[in-house]
C-alpha positions as MATLAB code, in Angstrom:
seq = 'MKFTTDRETLLSAVQLVTGVVERRQTLPVLGNLLVIVDDEGVSLTGTDLEVELVARVTEGVQVERTGEATIPARKLADIWRSLPENAQVAVEAEGDRAIVRSGRSRFSLATLPVADFPRVESAPGDIEFSIAQLDLRRLLDQTGFSMAQQDVRYFLNGLLLEVSSEHIRTVATDGHRLAMCTLNKGVAGADRVQVIVPRKGVVELGRLLRDGDDPVYITLGKNHLRASQGGYTLTTKLVDGRFPEYDKVIPADSQNALIGDREELKQAFYRASILSNEKYRGVRLSLEREQITIQANNPEQEEAEEIVAVEYNGSPMEIGFNVSYLQDVLNVLDTETVRLSINDANSSALIEGPGADDSVYVVMPMRL';
ca = [
       7.313  -40.622   16.312;
       3.789  -39.550   17.186;
       1.713  -39.533   20.362;
      -1.337  -37.796   21.825;
      -2.097  -36.841   25.411;
      -3.769  -34.095   27.397;
      -2.012  -30.982   28.671;
      -2.022  -31.951   32.372;
      -0.473  -35.395   31.846;
       2.862  -33.994   30.678;
       2.780  -30.472   32.149;
       4.806  -31.063   35.320;
       7.218  -33.411   33.519;
       7.946  -30.856   30.790;
       8.445  -28.065   33.331;
      10.715  -30.051   35.665;
      12.916  -31.448   32.901;
      13.188  -28.030   31.227;
      14.428  -26.611   34.552;
      17.694  -28.532   34.084;
      18.353  -26.936   30.696;
      20.636  -23.895   30.795;
      19.552  -20.782   28.884;
      23.080  -20.400   27.562;
      24.960  -23.477   26.460;
      28.047  -24.364   24.466;
      26.292  -27.049   22.396;
      23.039  -26.111   20.619;
      21.543  -29.555   21.309;
      21.763  -28.901   25.064;
      18.918  -26.414   24.588;
      16.666  -29.292   23.525;
      14.834  -32.110   25.269;
      15.372  -35.672   24.093;
      11.885  -37.136   23.560;
      11.720  -40.930   23.238;
       8.417  -42.611   22.398;
       8.101  -46.395   22.776;
       5.194  -48.808   23.076;
       4.771  -48.076   26.806;
       4.872  -44.279   26.844;
       7.055  -41.193   26.600;
      10.338  -40.237   28.280;
      11.734  -36.698   28.362;
      15.417  -36.011   29.064;
      17.141  -32.694   29.778;
      20.804  -32.177   30.614;
      23.531  -29.545   30.975;
      26.336  -32.178   31.047;
      26.507  -31.900   34.852;
      22.921  -32.768   35.773;
      20.544  -35.015   33.818;
      16.830  -35.424   34.549;
      14.679  -38.093   32.900;
      10.876  -38.085   33.242;
       9.011  -41.241   32.276;
       5.244  -41.015   31.628;
       3.285  -44.186   30.794;
      -0.290  -43.344   31.799;
      -2.543  -41.029   29.805;
      -0.395  -41.256   26.640;
      -1.614  -42.818   23.377;
       1.330  -43.887   21.221;
       0.672  -43.936   17.486;
       4.240  -44.235   16.215;
       7.438  -44.923   18.147;
      10.611  -42.941   17.614;
      12.744  -40.179   19.086;
      13.597  -36.538   18.490;
      15.170  -33.537   20.203;
      12.764  -30.606   20.628;
      13.627  -27.045   21.835;
      13.031  -27.223   25.586;
      11.869  -23.753   26.566;
       9.720  -23.271   23.471;
       8.012  -26.611   24.113;
       7.511  -25.744   27.809;
       6.088  -22.303   26.975;
       3.716  -23.791   24.403;
       2.578  -26.531   26.774;
       2.028  -24.092   29.637;
       0.027  -21.671   27.461;
      -2.481  -24.248   26.191;
      -5.984  -24.310   27.748;
      -6.618  -26.644   30.688;
      -7.395  -30.252   29.730;
      -6.523  -29.509   26.088;
      -5.756  -32.538   23.910;
      -2.276  -32.334   22.383;
      -0.672  -34.287   19.546;
       3.101  -34.294   19.069;
       4.684  -35.606   15.876;
       8.290  -35.567   14.637;
       9.211  -36.095   11.017;
      12.568  -35.232    9.471;
      13.992  -32.089   11.063;
      10.641  -30.769   12.344;
       8.413  -31.459   15.345;
       4.741  -30.526   15.042;
       2.621  -29.774   18.139;
      -1.141  -29.600   17.515;
      -3.948  -28.726   19.917;
      -7.403  -27.686   18.772;
      -6.912  -24.986   16.163;
      -3.323  -24.330   17.258;
      -0.330  -25.698   15.358;
       3.362  -25.190   16.122;
       6.284  -26.298   13.939;
       9.604  -26.530   15.819;
      13.091  -27.180   14.459;
      14.756  -30.333   15.798;
      18.413  -31.388   15.982;
      19.939  -34.847   15.396;
      19.306  -37.317   18.221;
      22.851  -38.671   17.807;
      24.225  -35.310   19.001;
      22.360  -35.459   22.335;
      24.779  -36.369   25.178;
      23.798  -39.017   27.709;
      25.183  -39.483   31.216;
      26.869  -42.816   31.657;
      24.842  -45.162   33.859;
      27.758  -46.517   35.862;
      26.995  -48.880   38.763;
      26.888  -47.414   42.260;
      28.827  -48.327   45.378;
      25.989  -47.632   47.840;
      22.244  -47.893   47.335;
      19.596  -46.900   49.854;
      16.111  -45.435   50.111;
      14.963  -42.448   52.158;
      11.531  -40.909   52.673;
      10.921  -37.785   50.591;
      10.013  -35.835   53.729;
      13.319  -36.733   55.403;
      15.457  -35.937   52.356;
      13.623  -32.655   51.826;
      14.375  -31.634   55.421;
      18.061  -32.518   55.048;
      18.301  -30.285   51.976;
      16.134  -27.408   53.227;
      17.882  -27.138   56.585;
      21.350  -26.789   55.080;
      21.206  -25.842   51.390;
      21.082  -22.082   51.992;
      24.638  -22.153   53.394;
      26.248  -23.383   50.167;
      28.742  -21.003   48.585;
      28.035  -19.436   45.207;
      30.843  -19.336   42.636;
      33.558  -19.574   45.272;
      37.070  -20.259   43.978;
      37.132  -23.052   46.564;
      34.941  -25.116   44.252;
      34.301  -27.797   46.894;
      32.244  -25.233   48.860;
      29.866  -24.719   45.905;
      27.892  -27.783   46.887;
      26.464  -29.846   49.716;
      28.262  -32.569   51.649;
      26.234  -35.772   51.871;
      27.564  -38.137   54.499;
      26.233  -41.673   54.759;
      27.137  -44.149   57.490;
      25.583  -47.089   59.307;
      24.411  -44.688   62.030;
      23.147  -41.621   60.160;
      22.590  -39.680   56.956;
      23.884  -36.106   57.232;
      24.077  -32.980   55.088;
      26.532  -30.132   55.699;
      27.017  -26.856   53.833;
      29.364  -23.927   54.394;
      30.544  -20.859   52.495;
      33.455  -20.177   54.854;
      31.481  -17.653   56.936;
      28.707  -19.897   58.236;
      27.930  -23.588   58.480;
      24.689  -25.587   58.552;
      24.390  -29.258   59.507;
      21.364  -31.539   59.623;
      21.419  -35.189   60.719;
      18.915  -37.978   60.170;
      19.509  -40.703   62.742;
      18.679  -43.492   60.320;
      21.763  -45.036   58.820;
      22.411  -47.350   55.900;
      23.144  -50.892   57.035;
      26.688  -51.976   56.308;
      27.809  -48.570   55.053;
      31.133  -47.153   56.168;
      31.428  -43.382   56.565;
      31.107  -42.197   52.946;
      31.227  -38.517   51.987;
      30.331  -37.010   48.611;
      29.864  -33.384   47.512;
      26.718  -32.766   45.464;
      26.986  -29.618   43.273;
      24.627  -26.715   43.881;
      22.540  -27.348   40.764;
      22.132  -31.012   41.631;
      20.857  -30.021   45.084;
      18.408  -27.471   43.656;
      16.989  -29.827   41.021;
      16.674  -32.676   43.528;
      14.780  -30.362   45.876;
      12.314  -29.511   43.088;
      11.410  -33.186   42.692;
      10.596  -33.827   46.339;
       7.155  -33.697   47.914;
       6.048  -33.682   51.553;
       5.268  -37.375   51.754;
       6.687  -40.662   52.979;
       7.119  -42.110   49.484;
      10.706  -43.313   49.122;
      13.475  -41.809   47.032;
      16.020  -44.365   45.848;
      19.591  -43.053   45.995;
      22.599  -44.578   44.283;
      26.052  -43.239   45.134;
      28.949  -43.913   42.797;
      32.498  -42.599   42.707;
      31.620  -39.795   40.311;
      27.839  -39.525   40.361;
      24.678  -39.560   42.440;
      21.427  -40.935   41.047;
      18.032  -40.301   42.658;
      14.859  -42.046   41.470;
      11.397  -40.994   42.595;
       8.176  -41.951   40.853;
       8.744  -41.562   37.133;
      11.758  -39.266   37.562;
      15.446  -40.135   37.575;
      17.990  -37.422   38.391;
      21.684  -38.054   37.793;
      24.271  -35.497   38.870;
      28.034  -35.517   38.719;
      29.816  -35.095   42.047;
      32.324  -32.385   42.947;
      35.839  -33.794   42.998;
      37.301  -32.272   46.141;
      37.779  -32.644   49.876;
      35.189  -31.000   52.100;
      36.466  -29.166   55.229;
      36.459  -31.074   58.518;
      33.192  -29.563   59.691;
      33.213  -31.136   63.157;
      36.235  -29.023   64.123;
      34.289  -25.822   63.378;
      31.342  -26.521   65.679;
      31.932  -24.938   69.128;
      31.976  -27.543   71.872;
      31.257  -25.752   75.159;
      30.030  -22.177   75.105;
      29.967  -20.214   78.346;
      27.195  -17.781   77.442;
      23.810  -18.926   76.141;
      20.841  -16.817   75.099;
      17.326  -18.200   74.608;
      14.666  -16.086   72.933;
      11.428  -16.266   70.994;
      12.367  -17.193   67.424;
       9.634  -15.208   65.688;
      10.248  -12.106   67.820;
      13.977  -12.187   67.106;
      13.344  -12.857   63.420;
      11.134   -9.759   63.111;
      13.588   -7.612   65.104;
      16.489   -8.650   62.845;
      14.395   -7.897   59.777;
      13.508   -4.386   60.961;
      17.096   -3.628   61.965;
      18.398   -4.926   58.629;
      16.444   -2.220   56.775;
      18.992    0.369   57.899;
      22.091   -1.831   57.791;
      24.888   -1.238   55.303;
      23.681   -2.740   52.015;
      27.149   -4.097   51.234;
      28.291   -5.493   54.590;
      24.911   -6.173   56.252;
      26.400   -5.923   59.720;
      24.454   -5.568   62.991;
      25.786   -5.152   66.536;
      24.326   -7.321   69.277;
      24.623   -6.095   72.858;
      23.904   -8.902   75.293;
      22.890   -7.891   78.786;
      20.946   -9.534   81.568;
      17.527  -10.611   80.270;
      17.712   -8.584   77.049;
      19.469   -8.186   73.723;
      19.905   -4.894   71.882;
      20.223   -5.058   68.089;
      21.779   -2.008   66.408;
      22.372   -1.246   62.741;
      23.619    1.808   60.841;
      24.686    2.770   57.333;
      26.901    5.335   55.561;
      24.005    7.836   55.534;
      24.257    7.987   59.349;
      20.856    6.328   59.704;
      20.383    4.054   62.712;
      18.042    1.329   63.895;
      17.768   -0.123   67.388;
      15.675   -3.053   68.587;
      15.463   -4.311   72.191;
      14.181   -7.852   72.699;
      13.553   -9.602   76.021;
      15.440  -12.911   76.247;
      16.766  -15.384   78.801;
      20.420  -14.500   79.305;
      22.509  -14.747   82.471;
      25.965  -14.633   80.913;
      28.566  -11.892   80.866;
      27.667   -8.578   79.152;
      29.018   -8.699   75.623;
      28.997   -6.893   72.281;
      29.417   -8.845   69.057;
      28.778   -8.197   65.361;
      27.195  -10.477   62.767;
      26.050  -10.398   59.173;
      22.312  -10.039   59.738;
      21.463  -12.011   56.589;
      23.180  -15.099   58.028;
      21.144  -14.844   61.239;
      17.924  -14.350   59.280;
      18.612  -17.399   57.101;
      18.943  -19.611   60.179;
      15.811  -18.266   61.858;
      13.878  -18.785   58.618;
      14.599  -22.525   58.458;
      14.271  -23.320   62.170;
      10.755  -24.451   63.061;
      10.961  -24.261   66.856;
       9.223  -21.640   69.008;
      12.469  -20.598   70.688;
      16.095  -20.388   69.590;
      19.334  -20.816   71.551;
      22.399  -18.726   70.686;
      25.631  -19.828   72.392;
      28.772  -17.660   72.355;
      32.083  -17.857   74.207;
      33.275  -14.292   73.588;
      33.109  -11.442   71.067;
      35.677  -13.114   68.795;
      34.137  -16.588   68.749;
      31.650  -18.144   66.378;
      28.051  -18.422   67.525;
      26.306  -21.785   67.766;
      22.592  -21.520   66.936;
      20.122  -24.302   67.703;
      16.404  -24.809   68.090;
      15.761  -26.338   71.548;
      14.096  -29.695   70.952;
      15.254  -29.879   67.322;
      18.519  -31.679   67.939;
      18.941  -32.738   64.308;
      20.071  -29.285   63.104;
      22.914  -27.015   64.244;
      24.246  -23.779   62.762;
      27.507  -21.898   63.177;
      27.918  -18.217   62.231;
      31.236  -16.399   62.363;
      31.332  -12.904   63.911;
      32.320   -9.818   61.956;
      34.150   -6.666   62.994;
      32.031   -3.514   62.962;
];
């Protein structure tokens, strides 16, 4: 195989596909990209056996000889990134070597047999639909931070995607907090279908999305999710498990509600967190009429106290939270104010942005 192009034409494709490749892998060929050159252009494929990303580039590529090869992913990405802007690049594979030439630079890379490169089966899907990139990006951004990391309850190490005729919804929880975002645009004829997308699949899908209305085409199968956008196709295996019944966790009617300026509370939590216990990250909230007092301390007997004016007419109350969980919610909300609803000191808090009814958050209290 042999083709020529300029650096910018393939730069983003090489970087995105290389992002799927794990630095440590059980099979040596998983450290390589599968490069296929045909009469129409070039396709690059990277996989870790759980997630596969294919980038197809047809414009700005001059094909001299068709063929295919597997080329070391990170070395190719580093070479491509380090070349001068608008540099012309020629890539050629012959035998067990791939040669990359640009100007007076020449790189010879070792390849591995194409037959050893694993491919994800392209099984048909049960549900197909399209969604605007902007909408899908919001669904992921508003909830993805609540996914668990390496939890023994493997079904928490991912994001629930729920599709029905009425809505498309994402939910994530790590057992201590929950985030839910709903798009009130359903898929015609779809029953309530739930799948769990693994953490890496969520992260890689998020990297593909832009802030535009261009559609992303989603295919849901029994064991996989496929997303196609532009020249990219991402396929990820699904987590085989049952997600918790999230609707039972969301508090229904809370007696005490606090409304405050989101940015002011966000800054107060940040300052208080500086002196919180590095391991437990706990802060104490004292709710009184028209104000909230945020207190933090650590084993060195250091203390922080912040008093913020809020709208609160409920019963005086003291309750503890992991400050990182509160900060994460305030970071993704985009409303000017925030509403915090609590029944009592032992109940979970419901956090919402007034006017942004598509997103709700639940944070469990902690004992201090």
